[in-house]
Each structure stands twice: as C-alpha cells, then as structure tokens.
Tab-separated table of C-alpha atoms in Angstrom:
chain	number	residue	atom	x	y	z
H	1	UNK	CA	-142.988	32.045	-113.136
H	2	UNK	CA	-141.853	35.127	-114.315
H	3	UNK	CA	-138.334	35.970	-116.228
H	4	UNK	CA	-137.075	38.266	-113.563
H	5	UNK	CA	-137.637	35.378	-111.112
H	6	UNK	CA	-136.054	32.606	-112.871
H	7	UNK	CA	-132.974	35.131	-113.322
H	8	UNK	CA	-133.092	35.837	-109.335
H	9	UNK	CA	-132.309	32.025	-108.443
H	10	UNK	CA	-128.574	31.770	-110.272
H	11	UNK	CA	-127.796	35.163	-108.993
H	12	UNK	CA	-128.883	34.276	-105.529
H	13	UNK	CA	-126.584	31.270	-105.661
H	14	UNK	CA	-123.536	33.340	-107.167
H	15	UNK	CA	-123.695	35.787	-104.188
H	16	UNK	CA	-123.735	33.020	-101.857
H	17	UNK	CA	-121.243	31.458	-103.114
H	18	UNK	CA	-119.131	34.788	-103.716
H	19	UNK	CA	-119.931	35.233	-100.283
H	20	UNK	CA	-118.736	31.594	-98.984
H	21	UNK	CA	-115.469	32.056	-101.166
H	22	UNK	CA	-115.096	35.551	-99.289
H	23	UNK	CA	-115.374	33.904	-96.079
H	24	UNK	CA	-113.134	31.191	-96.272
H	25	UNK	CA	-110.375	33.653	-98.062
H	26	UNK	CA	-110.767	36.053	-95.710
H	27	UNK	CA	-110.394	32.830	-93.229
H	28	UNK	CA	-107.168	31.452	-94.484
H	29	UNK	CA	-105.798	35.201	-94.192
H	30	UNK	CA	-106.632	35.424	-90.973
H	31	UNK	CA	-104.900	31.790	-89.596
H	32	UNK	CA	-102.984	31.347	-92.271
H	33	UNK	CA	-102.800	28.696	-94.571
H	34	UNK	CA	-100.039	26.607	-92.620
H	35	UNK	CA	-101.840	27.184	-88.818
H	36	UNK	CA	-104.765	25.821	-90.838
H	37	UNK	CA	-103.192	22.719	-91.850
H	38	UNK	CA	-102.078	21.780	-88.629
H	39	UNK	CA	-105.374	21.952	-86.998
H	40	UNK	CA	-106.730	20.061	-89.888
H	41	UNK	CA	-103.545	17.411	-89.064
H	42	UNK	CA	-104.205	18.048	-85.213
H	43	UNK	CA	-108.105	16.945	-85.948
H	44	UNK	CA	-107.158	13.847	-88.189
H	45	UNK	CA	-104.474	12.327	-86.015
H	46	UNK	CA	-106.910	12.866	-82.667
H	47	UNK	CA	-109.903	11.519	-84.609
H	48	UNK	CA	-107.154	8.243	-85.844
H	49	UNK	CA	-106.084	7.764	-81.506
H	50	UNK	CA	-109.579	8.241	-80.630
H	51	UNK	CA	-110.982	5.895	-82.702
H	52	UNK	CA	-108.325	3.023	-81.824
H	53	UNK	CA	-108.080	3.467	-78.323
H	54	UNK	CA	-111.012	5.321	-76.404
H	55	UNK	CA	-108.898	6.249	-73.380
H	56	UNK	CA	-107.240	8.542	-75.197
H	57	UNK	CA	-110.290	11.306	-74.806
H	58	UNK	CA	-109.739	10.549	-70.999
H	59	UNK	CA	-109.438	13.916	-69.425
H	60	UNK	CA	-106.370	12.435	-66.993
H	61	UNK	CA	-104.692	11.653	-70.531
H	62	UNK	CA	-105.379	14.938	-72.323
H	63	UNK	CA	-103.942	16.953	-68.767
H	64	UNK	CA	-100.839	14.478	-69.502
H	65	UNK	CA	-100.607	15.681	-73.219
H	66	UNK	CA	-100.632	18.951	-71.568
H	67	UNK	CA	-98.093	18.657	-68.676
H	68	UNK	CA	-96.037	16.718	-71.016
H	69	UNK	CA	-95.121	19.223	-73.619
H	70	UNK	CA	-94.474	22.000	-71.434
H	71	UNK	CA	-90.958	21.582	-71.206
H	72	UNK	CA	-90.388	21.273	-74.531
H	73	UNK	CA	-92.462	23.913	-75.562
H	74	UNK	CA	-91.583	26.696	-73.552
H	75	UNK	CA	-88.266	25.797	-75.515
H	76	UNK	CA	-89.705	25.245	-79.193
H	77	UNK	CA	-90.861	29.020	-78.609
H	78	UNK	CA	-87.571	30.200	-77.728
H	79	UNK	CA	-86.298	28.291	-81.011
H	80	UNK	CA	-88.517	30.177	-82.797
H	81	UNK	CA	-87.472	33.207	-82.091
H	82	UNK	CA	-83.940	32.239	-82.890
H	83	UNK	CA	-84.854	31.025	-86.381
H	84	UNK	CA	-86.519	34.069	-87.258
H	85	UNK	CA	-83.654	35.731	-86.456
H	86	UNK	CA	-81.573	33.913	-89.237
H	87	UNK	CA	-80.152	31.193	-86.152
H	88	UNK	CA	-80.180	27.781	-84.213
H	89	UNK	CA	-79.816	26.603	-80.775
H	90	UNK	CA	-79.026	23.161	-80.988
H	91	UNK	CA	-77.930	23.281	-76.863
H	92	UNK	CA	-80.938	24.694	-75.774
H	93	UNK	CA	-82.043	20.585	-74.175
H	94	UNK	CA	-78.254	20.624	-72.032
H	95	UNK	CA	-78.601	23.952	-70.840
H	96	UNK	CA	-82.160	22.660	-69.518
H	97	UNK	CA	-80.395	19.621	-68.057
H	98	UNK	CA	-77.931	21.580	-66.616
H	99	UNK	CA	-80.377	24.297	-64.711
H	100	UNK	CA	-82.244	21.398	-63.538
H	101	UNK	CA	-79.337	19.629	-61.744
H	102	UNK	CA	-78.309	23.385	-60.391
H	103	UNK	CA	-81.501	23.967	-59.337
H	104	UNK	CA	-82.134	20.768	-57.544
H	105	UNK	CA	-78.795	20.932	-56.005
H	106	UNK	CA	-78.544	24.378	-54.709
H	107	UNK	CA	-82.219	23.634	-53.113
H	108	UNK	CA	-80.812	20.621	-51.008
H	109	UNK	CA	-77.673	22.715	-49.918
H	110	UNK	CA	-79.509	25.508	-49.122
H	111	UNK	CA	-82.845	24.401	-48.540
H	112	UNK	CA	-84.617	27.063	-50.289
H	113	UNK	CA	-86.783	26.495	-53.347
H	114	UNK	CA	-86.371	30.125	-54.022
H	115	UNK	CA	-82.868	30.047	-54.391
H	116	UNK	CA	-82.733	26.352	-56.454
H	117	UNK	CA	-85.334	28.529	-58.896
H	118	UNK	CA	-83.041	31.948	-59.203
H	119	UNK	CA	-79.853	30.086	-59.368
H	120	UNK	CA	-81.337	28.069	-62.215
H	121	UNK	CA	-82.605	31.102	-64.430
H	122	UNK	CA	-79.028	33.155	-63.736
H	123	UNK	CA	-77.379	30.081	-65.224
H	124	UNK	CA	-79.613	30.308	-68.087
H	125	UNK	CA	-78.670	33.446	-69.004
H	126	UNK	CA	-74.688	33.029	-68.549
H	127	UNK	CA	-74.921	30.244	-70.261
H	128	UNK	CA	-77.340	32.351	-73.294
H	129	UNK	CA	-74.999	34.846	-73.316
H	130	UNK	CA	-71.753	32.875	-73.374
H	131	UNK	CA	-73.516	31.379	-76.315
H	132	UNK	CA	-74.201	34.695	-78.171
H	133	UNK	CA	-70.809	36.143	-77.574
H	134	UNK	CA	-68.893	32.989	-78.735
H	135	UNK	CA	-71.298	33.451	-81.944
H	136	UNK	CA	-70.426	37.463	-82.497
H	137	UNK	CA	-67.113	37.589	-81.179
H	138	UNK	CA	-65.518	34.271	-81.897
H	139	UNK	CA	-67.122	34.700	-85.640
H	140	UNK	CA	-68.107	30.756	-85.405
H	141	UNK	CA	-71.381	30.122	-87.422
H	142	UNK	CA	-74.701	29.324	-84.847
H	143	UNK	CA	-75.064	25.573	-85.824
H	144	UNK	CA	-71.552	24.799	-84.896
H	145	UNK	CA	-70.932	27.062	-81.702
H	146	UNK	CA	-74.185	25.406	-80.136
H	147	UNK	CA	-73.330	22.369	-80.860
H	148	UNK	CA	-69.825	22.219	-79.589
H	149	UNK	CA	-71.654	24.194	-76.442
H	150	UNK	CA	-74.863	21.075	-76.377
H	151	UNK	CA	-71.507	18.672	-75.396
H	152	UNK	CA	-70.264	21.227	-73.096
H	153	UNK	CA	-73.320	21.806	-70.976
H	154	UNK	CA	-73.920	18.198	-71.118
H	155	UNK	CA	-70.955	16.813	-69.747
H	156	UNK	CA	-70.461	19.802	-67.314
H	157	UNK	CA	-74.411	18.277	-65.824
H	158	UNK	CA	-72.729	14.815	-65.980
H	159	UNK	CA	-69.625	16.056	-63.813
H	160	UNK	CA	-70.897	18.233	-61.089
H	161	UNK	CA	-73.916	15.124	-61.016
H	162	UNK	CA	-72.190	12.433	-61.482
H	163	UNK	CA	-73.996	11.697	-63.969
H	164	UNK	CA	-76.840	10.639	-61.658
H	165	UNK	CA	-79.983	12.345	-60.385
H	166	UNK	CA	-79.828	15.000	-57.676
H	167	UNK	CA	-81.902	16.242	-54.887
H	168	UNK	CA	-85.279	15.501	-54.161
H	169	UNK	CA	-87.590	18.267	-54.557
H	170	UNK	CA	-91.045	16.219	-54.186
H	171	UNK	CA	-91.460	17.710	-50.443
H	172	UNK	CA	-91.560	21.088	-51.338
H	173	UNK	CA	-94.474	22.981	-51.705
H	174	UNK	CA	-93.209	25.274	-54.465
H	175	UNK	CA	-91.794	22.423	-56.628
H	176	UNK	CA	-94.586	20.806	-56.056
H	177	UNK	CA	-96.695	23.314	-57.202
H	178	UNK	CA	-95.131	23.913	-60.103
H	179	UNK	CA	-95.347	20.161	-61.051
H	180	UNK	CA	-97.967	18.997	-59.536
H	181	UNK	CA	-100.292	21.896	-59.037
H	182	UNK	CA	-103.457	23.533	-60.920
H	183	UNK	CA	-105.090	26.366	-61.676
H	184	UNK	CA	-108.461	26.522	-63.087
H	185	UNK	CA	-108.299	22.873	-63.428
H	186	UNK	CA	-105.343	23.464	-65.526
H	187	UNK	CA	-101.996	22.273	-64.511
H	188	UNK	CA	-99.378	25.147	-63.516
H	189	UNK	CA	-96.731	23.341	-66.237
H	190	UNK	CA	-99.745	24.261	-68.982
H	191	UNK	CA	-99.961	27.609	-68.006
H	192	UNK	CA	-96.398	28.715	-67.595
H	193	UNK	CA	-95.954	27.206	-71.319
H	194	UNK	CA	-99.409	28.956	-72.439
H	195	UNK	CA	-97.161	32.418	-70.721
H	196	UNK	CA	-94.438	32.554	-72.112
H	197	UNK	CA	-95.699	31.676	-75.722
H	198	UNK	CA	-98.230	34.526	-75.314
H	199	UNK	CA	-95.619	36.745	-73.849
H	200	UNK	CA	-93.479	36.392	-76.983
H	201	UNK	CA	-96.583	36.601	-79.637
H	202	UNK	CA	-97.038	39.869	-78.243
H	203	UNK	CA	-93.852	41.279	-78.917
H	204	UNK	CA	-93.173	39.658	-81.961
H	205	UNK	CA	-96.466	40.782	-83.273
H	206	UNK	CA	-96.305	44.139	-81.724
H	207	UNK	CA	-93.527	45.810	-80.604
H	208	UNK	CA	-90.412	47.153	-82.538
H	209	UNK	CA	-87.974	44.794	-80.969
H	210	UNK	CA	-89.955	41.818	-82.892
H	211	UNK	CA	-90.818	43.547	-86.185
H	212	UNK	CA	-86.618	44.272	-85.900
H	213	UNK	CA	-86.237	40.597	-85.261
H	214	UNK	CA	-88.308	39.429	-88.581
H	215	UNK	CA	-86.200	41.995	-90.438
H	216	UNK	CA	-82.629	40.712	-89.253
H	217	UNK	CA	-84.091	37.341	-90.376
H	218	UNK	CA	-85.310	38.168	-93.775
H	219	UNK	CA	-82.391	40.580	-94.926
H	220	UNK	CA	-79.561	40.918	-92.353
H	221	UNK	CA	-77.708	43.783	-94.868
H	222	UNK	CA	-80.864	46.157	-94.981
H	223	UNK	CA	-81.612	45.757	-91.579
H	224	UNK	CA	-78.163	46.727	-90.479
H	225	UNK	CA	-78.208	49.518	-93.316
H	226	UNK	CA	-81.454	50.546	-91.657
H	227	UNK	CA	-79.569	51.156	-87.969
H	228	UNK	CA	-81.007	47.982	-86.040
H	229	UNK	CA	-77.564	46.920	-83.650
H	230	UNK	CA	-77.563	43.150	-84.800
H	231	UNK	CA	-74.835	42.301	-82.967
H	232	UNK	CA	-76.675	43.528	-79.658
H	233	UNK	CA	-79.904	41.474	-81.034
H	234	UNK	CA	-78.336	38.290	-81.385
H	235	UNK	CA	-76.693	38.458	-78.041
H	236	UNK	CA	-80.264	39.239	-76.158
H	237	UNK	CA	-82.593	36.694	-77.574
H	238	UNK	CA	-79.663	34.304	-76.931
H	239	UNK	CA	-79.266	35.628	-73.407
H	240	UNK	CA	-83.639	34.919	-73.280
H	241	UNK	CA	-83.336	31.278	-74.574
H	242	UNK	CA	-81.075	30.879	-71.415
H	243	UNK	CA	-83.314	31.992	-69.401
H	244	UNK	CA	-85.958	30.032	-70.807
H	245	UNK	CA	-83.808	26.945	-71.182
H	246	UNK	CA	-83.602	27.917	-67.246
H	247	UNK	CA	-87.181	27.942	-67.360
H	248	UNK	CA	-87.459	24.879	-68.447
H	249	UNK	CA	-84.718	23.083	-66.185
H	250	UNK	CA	-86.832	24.456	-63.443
H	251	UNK	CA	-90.120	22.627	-64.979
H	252	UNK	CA	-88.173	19.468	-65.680
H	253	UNK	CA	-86.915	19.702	-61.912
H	254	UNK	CA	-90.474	19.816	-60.505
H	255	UNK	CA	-92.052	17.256	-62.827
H	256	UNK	CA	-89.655	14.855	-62.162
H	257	UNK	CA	-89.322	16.109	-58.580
H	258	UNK	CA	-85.001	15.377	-59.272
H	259	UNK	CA	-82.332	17.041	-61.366
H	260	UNK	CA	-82.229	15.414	-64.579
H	261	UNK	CA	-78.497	15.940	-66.115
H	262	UNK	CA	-79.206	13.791	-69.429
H	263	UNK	CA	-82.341	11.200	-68.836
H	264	UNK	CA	-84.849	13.970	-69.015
H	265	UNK	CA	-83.223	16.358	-71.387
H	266	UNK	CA	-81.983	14.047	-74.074
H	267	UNK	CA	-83.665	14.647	-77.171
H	268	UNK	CA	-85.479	18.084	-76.338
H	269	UNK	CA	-83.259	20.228	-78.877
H	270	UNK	CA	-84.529	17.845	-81.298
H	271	UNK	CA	-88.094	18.323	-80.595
H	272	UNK	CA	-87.660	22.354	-80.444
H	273	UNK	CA	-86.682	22.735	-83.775
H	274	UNK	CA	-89.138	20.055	-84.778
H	275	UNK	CA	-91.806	22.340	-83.573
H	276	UNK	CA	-90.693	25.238	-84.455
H	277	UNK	CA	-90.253	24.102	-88.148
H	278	UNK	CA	-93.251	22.057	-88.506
H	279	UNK	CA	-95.081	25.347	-87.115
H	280	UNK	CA	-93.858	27.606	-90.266
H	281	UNK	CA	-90.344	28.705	-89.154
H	282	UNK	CA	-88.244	28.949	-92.422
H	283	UNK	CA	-85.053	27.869	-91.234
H	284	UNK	CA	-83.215	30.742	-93.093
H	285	UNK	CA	-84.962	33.238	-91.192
H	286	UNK	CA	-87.754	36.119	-91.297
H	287	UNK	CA	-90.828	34.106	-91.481
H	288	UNK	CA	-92.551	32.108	-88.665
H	289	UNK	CA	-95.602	32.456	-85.991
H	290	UNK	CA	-95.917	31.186	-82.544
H	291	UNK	CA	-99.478	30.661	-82.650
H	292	UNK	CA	-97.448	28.129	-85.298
H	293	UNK	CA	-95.262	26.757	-83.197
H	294	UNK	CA	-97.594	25.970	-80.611
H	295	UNK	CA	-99.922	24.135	-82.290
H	296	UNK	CA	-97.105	22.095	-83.657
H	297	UNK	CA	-96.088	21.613	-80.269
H	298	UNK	CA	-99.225	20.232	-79.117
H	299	UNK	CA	-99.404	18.202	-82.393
H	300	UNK	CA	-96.319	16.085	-81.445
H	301	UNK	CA	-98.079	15.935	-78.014
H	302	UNK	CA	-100.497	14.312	-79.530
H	303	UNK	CA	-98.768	11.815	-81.840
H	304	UNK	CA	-96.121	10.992	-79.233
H	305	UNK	CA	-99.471	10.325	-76.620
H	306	UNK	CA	-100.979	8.253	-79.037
H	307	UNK	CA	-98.199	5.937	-80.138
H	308	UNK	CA	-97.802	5.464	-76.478
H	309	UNK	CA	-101.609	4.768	-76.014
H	310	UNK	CA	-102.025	2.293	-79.257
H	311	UNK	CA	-98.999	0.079	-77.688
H	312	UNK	CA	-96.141	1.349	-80.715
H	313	UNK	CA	-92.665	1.032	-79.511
H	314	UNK	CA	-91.392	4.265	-78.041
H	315	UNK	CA	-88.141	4.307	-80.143
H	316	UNK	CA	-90.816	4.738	-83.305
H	317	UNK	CA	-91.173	8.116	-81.827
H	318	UNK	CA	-88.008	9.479	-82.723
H	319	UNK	CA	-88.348	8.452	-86.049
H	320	UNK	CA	-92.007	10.121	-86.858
H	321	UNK	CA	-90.611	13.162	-85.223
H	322	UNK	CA	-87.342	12.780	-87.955
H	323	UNK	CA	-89.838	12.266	-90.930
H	324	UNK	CA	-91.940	15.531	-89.749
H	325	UNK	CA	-88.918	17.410	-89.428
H	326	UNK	CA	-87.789	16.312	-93.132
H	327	UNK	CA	-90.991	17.499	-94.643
H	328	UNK	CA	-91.466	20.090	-92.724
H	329	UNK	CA	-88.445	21.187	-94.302
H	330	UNK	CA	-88.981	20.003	-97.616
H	331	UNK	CA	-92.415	22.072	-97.656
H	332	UNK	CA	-90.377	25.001	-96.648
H	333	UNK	CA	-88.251	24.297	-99.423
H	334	UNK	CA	-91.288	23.986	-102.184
H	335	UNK	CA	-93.211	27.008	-100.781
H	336	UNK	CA	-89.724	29.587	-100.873
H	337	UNK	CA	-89.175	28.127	-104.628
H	338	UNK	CA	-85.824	28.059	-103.971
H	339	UNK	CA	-83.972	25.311	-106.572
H	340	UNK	CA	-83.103	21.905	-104.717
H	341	UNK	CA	-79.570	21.389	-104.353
H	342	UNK	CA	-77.960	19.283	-107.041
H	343	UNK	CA	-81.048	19.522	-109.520
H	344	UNK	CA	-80.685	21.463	-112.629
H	345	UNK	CA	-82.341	25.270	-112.365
C-alpha cells in the first residue's frame, strides 16, 4: 500500500468526523440546547411508562395526554409571554374558573352556546386588563397584584356559583364539539392548544410587537429609551392572557361539560409557570421559546399520565411538578451565572 494511501484513511476519518461535529453543532443551534434536553427527558420518561405499564402506548391514552393538557397549555403559553416580558400571572387558573362558570351559566339562561362562549372571552379580557392597569397604575409589583387578584376571581366563581358546578353543557353540539369532537383524528381541545401556541411563535419570532416584547424583558430602560410604549405593552399581553384564560374556561367548560369555579381550575397557575419555566423562560425576563414551553407542557402530560398509569398516588403529582419547577429554576440560575443569594461572590 502506498504512502499517499495510508495518509488518505486518518484524513478520511477527520472529515467525517469534522463533518459529524458540524452536524450536531449546527443541530443544537437549530433546537437549542434546552428544547433538546427535553425531548431527550420526553424520550426517557415515555421509554420508563412504557416499559412498566404497556397501556400507556394505547392510542385512547396518548389522545388523553393530549386532551388533558390543553387547558393548561393554552395557559402555560400565555405565561410565557408574560415572563418574557419581565412578569407573572399567578391568577391566570381563577380567571379560567371564573369564565367557565360564566360561560356555563349564561348558556343555560340564555340557551345559546354562542353567547356562554363570547361572554366568557369578554370576561377574560376585563378581567386581563383590570389586571394590567392595577399593575401600571396602582404601581403594585406583578407577583403581588395577581395574587391578591387569583383570591379575587376565585371567590367571586365561588359566590355567583355557590361554590358548586353550573349548567350542563353536555347536550350541546358546540360544547360538545369542542370537548368531545375531532379533527383529523385529533381531538378539537389538541388543536385549539396546537393554535394558539403557533399563533404566538409566529409573532414572537416574527413580528415587531414580539422582538419589542423580548426587549422589554431583557432591558426595560433601553427599550423605553428606544421609544417602545411599555406601559401600553404590559397592559395588552395582560388584556391577551384574559382572553386566553377565557379560552381556557371555555375548554374546561366543554371537557367537563359544567362550570368548574375551583375543582377544575385549582392548581393550573401552578402548572403554567411550571411549563413555561421548565421550557427555558428565565423568570427575569427576555429569554424563552414556545416551541419550549410546549414541549414542557406535553412533558408534564406525560409524567402526570404515567404516575396515574403505574398506580402512584395522585397527590405525588404536585410534588414532582414542585421539584421540576425548583430545578428548572435552579438551572436558570447556573446557566445566567448570576451569584446565589447568600453565598459569597
């Protein structure tokens, strides 16, 4: 064998390995490295399930993964766009308690689906934008005017409700649709979620109003130096949670085919932010995907499925979703390089 030969074989392997290590950069820049290790979690926890309990591949139970974290993640993407924007929404589960009590209500007084629907989204948004102008106009920080306004939606479902279920909207065909109906062999729930998050990506990703949202969330002063109206900003993405939080009162209405003032919405806040900060949403703002958030969403789909499936107690739920939101955090924390409170620099 010739010298030129024997040289050809290491170079050979160097440019296919240059060209593997190209690939898999170019890879990683493309999904990014935390969509990547989500799927990689999403793949390990579904290979786990599977292998304990084979039902869980059953196509009914995968469709009930689906319709199951629509409600919540129609509102994890609406979370998202309020932590990029340097905020919270901690009352986004009572306001979709609240439209769902409305909604099935004001469909069994006026026996109109149509109505039930609107009267749940115009809610929404009062209640969004009471939330934004209390937060610009009262001067009260995000955290603590949605929280005082989570109790105040809540018990305002409990009064006009009695703190009982309302209406019954299994009969009609629109509800039931919504709930109960596919498309494609996809369930309408799935696709309203699969909407909206797409809706958003696209102006996040392309339009001015989202590259003006990532900059109010990653440096507030320059932005406003810049001429972006934050004030007016704040006030319309909380006036769109509303009427997504309307959204998913509507969804919550049909699945359940009642108005759910507390039973259905209890918990959902929790599992928003969850999402949206296990999906990359630094919780100071400016950085954050939905393509993120919604494979964190389906994620705790998944995990919440499969405790349910393997027999685990359903209050251990609460607590895996606690730890995820803890490291999810604490990964945000280790990534920024920001010094942990209390620790020497």
């Amino acid at each position: 064998m010739s010298t030129s030969q024997t040289e050809s074989t290491p170079q050979s392997g160097q440019e296919a390995a240059s060209k593997s290590g190209g690939f898999f950069r170019a890879l990683v820049a493309r999904v990014g490295v935390q969509n990547l290790s989500l799927i990689v979690a999403l793949i390990l926890l579904v290979t786990l399930i599977g292998s304990q309990n084979q039902n869980f591949f059953r196509p009914q139970n995968l469709l009930s993964i689906g319709t199951a974290i629509a409600v919540f993640g129609v509102l994890a993407i609406v979370q998202t766009v309020v932590i990029l924007l340097g905020g919270l929404d901690i009352s986004v589960g009572s306001m979709a308690g609240l439209t769902s009590v409305v909604s099935a209500m004001i469909f069994t007084a006026a026996s109109s689906s149509m109505i039930g629907i609107a009267s749940a989204l115009l809610l929404g948004l009062l209640c969004g934008l009471l939330n934004g102008v209390i937060i610009i106009y009262g001067r009260v920080n995000a955290v603590i005017a949605t929280l005082a306004m989570l109790a105040a939606y809540k018990g305002l479902a409990q009064l006009i409700s009695g703190g009982r279920s309302q209406g019954y909207t299994g009969s009609d065909p629109i509800f039931t649709a919504i709930g109960r109906g596919t498309f494609a062999g996809i369930p309408i729930l799935i696709w309203i979620f699969l909407l909206i998050a797409l809706a958003t990506h696209i102006v996040l990703r392309y339009t001015d109003i989202g590259r003006n949202i990532y900059a109010i969330g990653g440096n507030p002063v320059a932005a406003r130096l810049s001429g972006i109206n934050i004030n007016r900003y704040i006030i319309g993405i909380y006036a769109y949670v509303g009427i997504v939080a309307g959204i998913a009162g509507v969804l919550l209405t049909a699945r359940t085919g009642s108005g759910q003032p507390v039973s259905g919405s209890e918990g959902l806040e929790l599992d928003a932010i969850t999402a949206a900060a296990l999906g990359g949403a630094v919780l100071t703002g400016g950085k954050g995907s939905i393509p993120g958030t919604v494979l964190a969403v389906i994620l705790l789909g998944v995990l919440s499925n499969g405790l349910t499936v393997l027999g685990v107690n359903s209050f251990w739920q609460n607590v895996a979703k606690g730890a995820l939101l803890v490291v999810a955090v604490i990964i945000q924390q280790r990534r920024s390089g920001q010094r942990a409170v209390g620790l020497p620099a």
